[in-house]
Short mmCIF file of C-alpha atoms in Angstrom, two decimals:
data_model
loop_
_atom_site.label_atom_id
_atom_site.label_comp_id
_atom_site.label_asym_id
_atom_site.label_seq_id
_atom_site.Cartn_x
_atom_site.Cartn_y
_atom_site.Cartn_z
CA MET A 14 -43.10 -45.25 28.67
CA THR A 15 -41.59 -44.57 32.56
CA GLU A 16 -38.74 -47.02 33.11
CA ALA A 17 -39.58 -49.95 35.43
CA PHE A 18 -37.49 -49.89 38.58
CA GLU A 19 -37.33 -52.80 41.02
CA PRO A 20 -39.52 -52.58 44.02
CA GLU A 21 -36.36 -52.18 46.03
CA ALA A 22 -34.91 -49.41 44.29
CA ILE A 23 -38.49 -47.63 44.57
CA GLU A 24 -38.58 -48.15 48.26
CA THR A 25 -34.69 -47.30 48.95
CA ALA A 26 -35.55 -44.14 47.40
CA ARG A 27 -38.61 -43.57 49.13
CA LYS A 28 -36.84 -43.86 52.21
CA ALA A 29 -33.87 -41.35 51.14
CA PHE A 30 -36.36 -38.48 50.46
CA ALA A 31 -38.33 -39.07 53.53
CA GLY A 32 -35.41 -37.86 55.58
CA PRO A 33 -34.32 -34.23 56.04
CA VAL A 34 -34.02 -32.29 52.98
CA ALA A 35 -33.05 -28.69 53.58
CA PHE A 36 -32.38 -25.56 51.25
CA LEU A 37 -28.67 -25.12 51.67
CA LYS A 38 -27.97 -21.76 49.58
CA SER A 39 -28.37 -20.00 46.43
CA ALA A 40 -25.29 -19.25 44.02
CA PRO A 41 -25.59 -16.33 41.42
CA ALA A 42 -21.91 -16.99 40.53
CA LEU A 43 -19.42 -19.99 40.48
CA GLU A 44 -17.45 -18.52 43.57
CA HIS A 45 -20.39 -19.06 45.80
CA LEU A 46 -21.01 -22.78 44.60
CA PRO A 47 -20.85 -24.93 47.93
CA SER A 48 -18.03 -27.23 48.63
CA PRO A 49 -18.27 -30.27 46.51
CA VAL A 50 -18.38 -32.95 49.24
CA VAL A 51 -21.25 -34.91 47.84
CA ASN A 52 -22.55 -36.05 44.19
CA GLU A 53 -25.30 -33.73 43.04
CA VAL A 54 -28.08 -34.08 40.69
CA ALA A 55 -29.32 -30.75 38.70
CA PHE A 56 -32.99 -30.00 37.28
CA ALA A 57 -33.12 -28.04 34.36
CA GLY A 58 -36.20 -26.85 32.51
CA ARG A 59 -37.94 -24.08 30.83
CA SER A 60 -39.12 -21.16 33.12
CA ASN A 61 -42.95 -22.61 33.17
CA VAL A 62 -42.18 -26.28 32.90
CA GLY A 63 -43.32 -27.09 36.92
CA LYS A 64 -39.58 -27.62 38.06
CA SER A 65 -40.51 -26.20 41.65
CA SER A 66 -43.86 -27.97 41.79
CA LEU A 67 -41.91 -31.50 40.75
CA LEU A 68 -39.07 -30.82 43.28
CA ASN A 69 -41.70 -30.33 45.91
CA ALA A 70 -43.41 -33.21 44.89
CA LEU A 71 -40.17 -35.38 44.77
CA THR A 72 -39.13 -34.36 48.32
CA ASN A 73 -42.89 -34.70 49.50
CA ARG A 74 -42.75 -31.20 50.74
CA ASN A 75 -45.02 -28.04 49.93
CA GLY A 76 -42.72 -25.08 50.10
CA LEU A 77 -39.08 -26.61 49.60
CA ALA A 78 -38.78 -24.89 46.01
CA ARG A 79 -40.65 -21.60 45.61
CA THR A 80 -43.08 -21.60 42.49
CA SER A 81 -43.58 -18.48 41.03
CA ASN A 82 -46.35 -16.79 38.87
CA THR A 83 -43.36 -14.70 37.39
CA PRO A 84 -41.69 -17.55 35.21
CA GLY A 85 -38.01 -17.21 34.93
CA ARG A 86 -37.45 -15.14 38.36
CA THR A 87 -35.09 -17.70 39.44
CA GLN A 88 -31.80 -16.77 38.27
CA GLU A 89 -29.49 -18.71 40.49
CA LEU A 90 -28.26 -22.22 41.23
CA ASN A 91 -30.21 -23.06 44.23
CA PHE A 92 -28.70 -26.19 46.43
CA PHE A 93 -30.85 -28.13 48.64
CA ASP A 94 -29.18 -30.98 51.15
CA VAL A 95 -30.61 -34.37 51.15
CA GLY A 96 -30.23 -36.56 54.25
CA ASP A 97 -28.51 -36.42 57.77
CA PRO A 98 -25.88 -37.04 57.36
CA LEU A 99 -25.83 -35.58 54.11
CA GLN A 100 -26.07 -37.91 51.11
CA PHE A 101 -26.37 -35.92 47.95
CA ARG A 102 -27.65 -32.87 46.63
CA LEU A 103 -30.55 -31.51 44.40
CA VAL A 104 -29.39 -28.54 42.06
CA ASP A 105 -32.50 -26.35 41.18
CA MET A 106 -30.95 -24.60 37.76
CA PRO A 107 -32.57 -21.08 36.57
CA GLY A 108 -35.58 -21.81 34.22
CA TYR A 109 -34.99 -21.10 30.64
CA GLY A 110 -36.49 -19.69 27.75
CA PHE A 111 -38.37 -16.67 29.04
CA ALA A 112 -39.43 -14.37 26.21
CA LYS A 113 -39.52 -11.06 28.27
CA ALA A 114 -36.06 -11.34 29.97
CA PRO A 115 -33.54 -8.56 29.15
CA LYS A 116 -30.39 -10.00 26.93
CA ASP A 117 -27.91 -9.31 29.85
CA MET A 118 -29.97 -11.50 32.26
CA VAL A 119 -30.23 -14.39 29.12
CA ARG A 120 -26.51 -14.01 28.82
CA LYS A 121 -25.40 -14.13 32.49
CA TRP A 122 -27.80 -17.27 32.48
CA ARG A 123 -25.76 -18.90 29.84
CA TYR A 124 -22.51 -18.13 31.33
CA LEU A 125 -23.66 -19.38 34.94
CA VAL A 126 -25.24 -22.78 33.66
CA ASN A 127 -22.52 -23.43 31.24
CA ASP A 128 -19.47 -22.80 33.65
CA TYR A 129 -21.39 -24.91 36.40
CA LEU A 130 -22.16 -27.86 33.59
CA ARG A 131 -18.42 -27.90 32.45
CA GLY A 132 -16.64 -27.23 35.81
CA ARG A 133 -18.66 -29.17 38.39
CA GLN A 134 -17.20 -32.68 39.16
CA ALA A 135 -19.59 -33.56 41.76
CA LEU A 136 -22.59 -33.31 39.14
CA LYS A 137 -23.56 -36.77 38.19
CA ARG A 138 -26.64 -36.04 36.17
CA ALA A 139 -28.98 -33.66 34.76
CA LEU A 140 -32.54 -33.99 34.55
CA VAL A 141 -34.11 -31.84 31.65
CA LEU A 142 -37.81 -31.28 32.20
CA ILE A 143 -39.95 -31.21 29.24
CA ASP A 144 -43.67 -30.18 29.46
CA ALA A 145 -45.51 -33.24 27.90
CA ARG A 146 -48.22 -31.10 26.20
CA HIS A 147 -45.52 -29.32 23.99
CA GLY A 148 -42.59 -31.99 23.72
CA ILE A 149 -39.12 -30.94 23.13
CA LYS A 150 -38.88 -27.28 21.60
CA ASP A 151 -36.13 -25.39 19.93
CA VAL A 152 -35.33 -23.45 23.26
CA ASP A 153 -35.11 -26.86 25.13
CA ARG A 154 -32.69 -28.30 22.40
CA GLU A 155 -30.28 -25.66 23.18
CA ILE A 156 -29.76 -27.03 26.79
CA LEU A 157 -29.35 -30.45 25.39
CA GLU A 158 -26.57 -29.16 23.29
CA MET A 159 -25.06 -27.47 26.22
CA LEU A 160 -25.17 -30.85 28.03
CA ASP A 161 -23.98 -32.71 25.24
CA SER A 162 -20.85 -30.68 24.56
CA ALA A 163 -20.25 -30.40 28.41
CA ALA A 164 -20.29 -34.31 28.13
CA VAL A 165 -23.06 -34.20 31.40
CA SER A 166 -25.16 -37.10 31.55
CA TYR A 167 -28.90 -36.02 31.40
CA ARG A 168 -32.29 -37.71 31.69
CA ILE A 169 -35.45 -36.18 30.03
CA ILE A 170 -38.49 -36.02 32.42
CA LEU A 171 -41.83 -35.15 30.96
CA THR A 172 -43.81 -32.95 33.21
CA LYS A 173 -47.79 -32.23 33.54
CA ALA A 174 -48.42 -35.81 32.36
CA ASP A 175 -51.73 -35.68 33.63
CA LYS A 176 -52.86 -32.67 31.47
CA ILE A 177 -52.93 -34.52 27.90
CA LYS A 178 -54.68 -37.93 26.80
CA ALA A 179 -53.09 -41.08 27.22
CA SER A 180 -52.71 -41.50 23.59
CA GLU A 181 -51.17 -38.04 23.20
CA LEU A 182 -48.72 -38.82 26.06
CA ALA A 183 -47.52 -42.01 24.37
CA GLU A 184 -47.07 -40.23 21.04
CA VAL A 185 -44.78 -37.54 22.94
CA THR A 186 -43.10 -40.06 24.93
CA ALA A 187 -41.99 -41.97 21.67
CA ARG A 188 -41.04 -38.98 19.81
CA THR A 189 -39.03 -37.58 22.91
CA ALA A 190 -37.19 -41.07 23.26
CA GLU A 191 -36.39 -41.05 19.50
CA GLU A 192 -34.64 -37.79 19.83
CA ALA A 193 -32.94 -38.97 23.21
CA ARG A 194 -31.31 -41.78 21.20
CA LYS A 195 -29.85 -39.51 18.88
CA ARG A 196 -28.10 -37.64 21.67
CA ALA A 197 -24.71 -38.47 22.83
CA ALA A 198 -25.34 -37.64 26.65
CA ALA A 199 -28.78 -38.54 26.75
CA HIS A 200 -30.28 -41.45 28.90
CA PRO A 201 -32.64 -43.69 26.47
CA ASP A 202 -35.52 -43.67 29.13
CA ILE A 203 -38.12 -41.16 29.50
CA ILE A 204 -40.01 -40.73 32.65
CA GLN A 205 -43.52 -39.37 32.50
CA THR A 206 -44.42 -37.39 35.79
CA SER A 207 -47.41 -35.22 37.10
CA SER A 208 -46.76 -33.35 40.34
CA GLU A 209 -50.47 -33.07 41.01
CA LYS A 210 -51.24 -36.77 40.70
CA GLY A 211 -48.02 -38.08 42.00
CA LEU A 212 -47.42 -40.02 38.32
CA GLY A 213 -43.62 -41.11 38.08
CA ILE A 214 -42.66 -39.51 41.42
CA PRO A 215 -41.59 -42.95 42.71
CA GLU A 216 -39.59 -43.51 39.66
CA LEU A 217 -37.98 -40.08 39.49
CA ARG A 218 -36.59 -40.63 43.47
CA ALA A 219 -35.35 -44.05 42.34
CA ALA A 220 -33.79 -42.35 38.75
CA VAL A 221 -31.98 -39.68 41.23
CA LEU A 222 -30.65 -42.17 43.72
CA GLU A 223 -29.44 -44.44 40.63
CA ALA A 224 -27.78 -41.39 39.13
CA ILE A 225 -25.66 -40.52 42.22
CA GLY A 226 -24.52 -44.26 42.18
#
């Protein structure tokens, strides 16, 4: 089940995301990263997991993160500034698991993501998005293993939770939590979300604030 946060934490998070949120820059390589002046929370997920929709729901803005009909189009790290004065940054990592991508693009993706995960002091947590209809797949385990080996704390977020029956959602959540408990860098609690219905969005905001401390 989605972790219960105190009402105060939910309200503080709502206020944080009600302020300015702006696209800062895209980084196709490490030399293009912005200065690490505030803490960062990164979003990772397969290219059709609904990452852009979730980022838009999280920030309550329709066009902050571009949704694409062509999964895997984003092949850069996209940085978003939250707050004025700046409080923290959200990082939209390039989607993975796109079957039709050329091998050199996949290799470039792996180098970029791996280097960012290993070398970014400002990165406080990664949120790994998993489609609730499918659960964790082998392609997801690859990113979980990258995070484990880079010693980056991460938390699994189920997306599209409104698309399956409550009994199926409970089952996939239990299975996902069981796998998370076996992983060194994983947060034990899973958050169920739906961009369309707003399910879990207040808790996800609170989880972002919790991560940046």
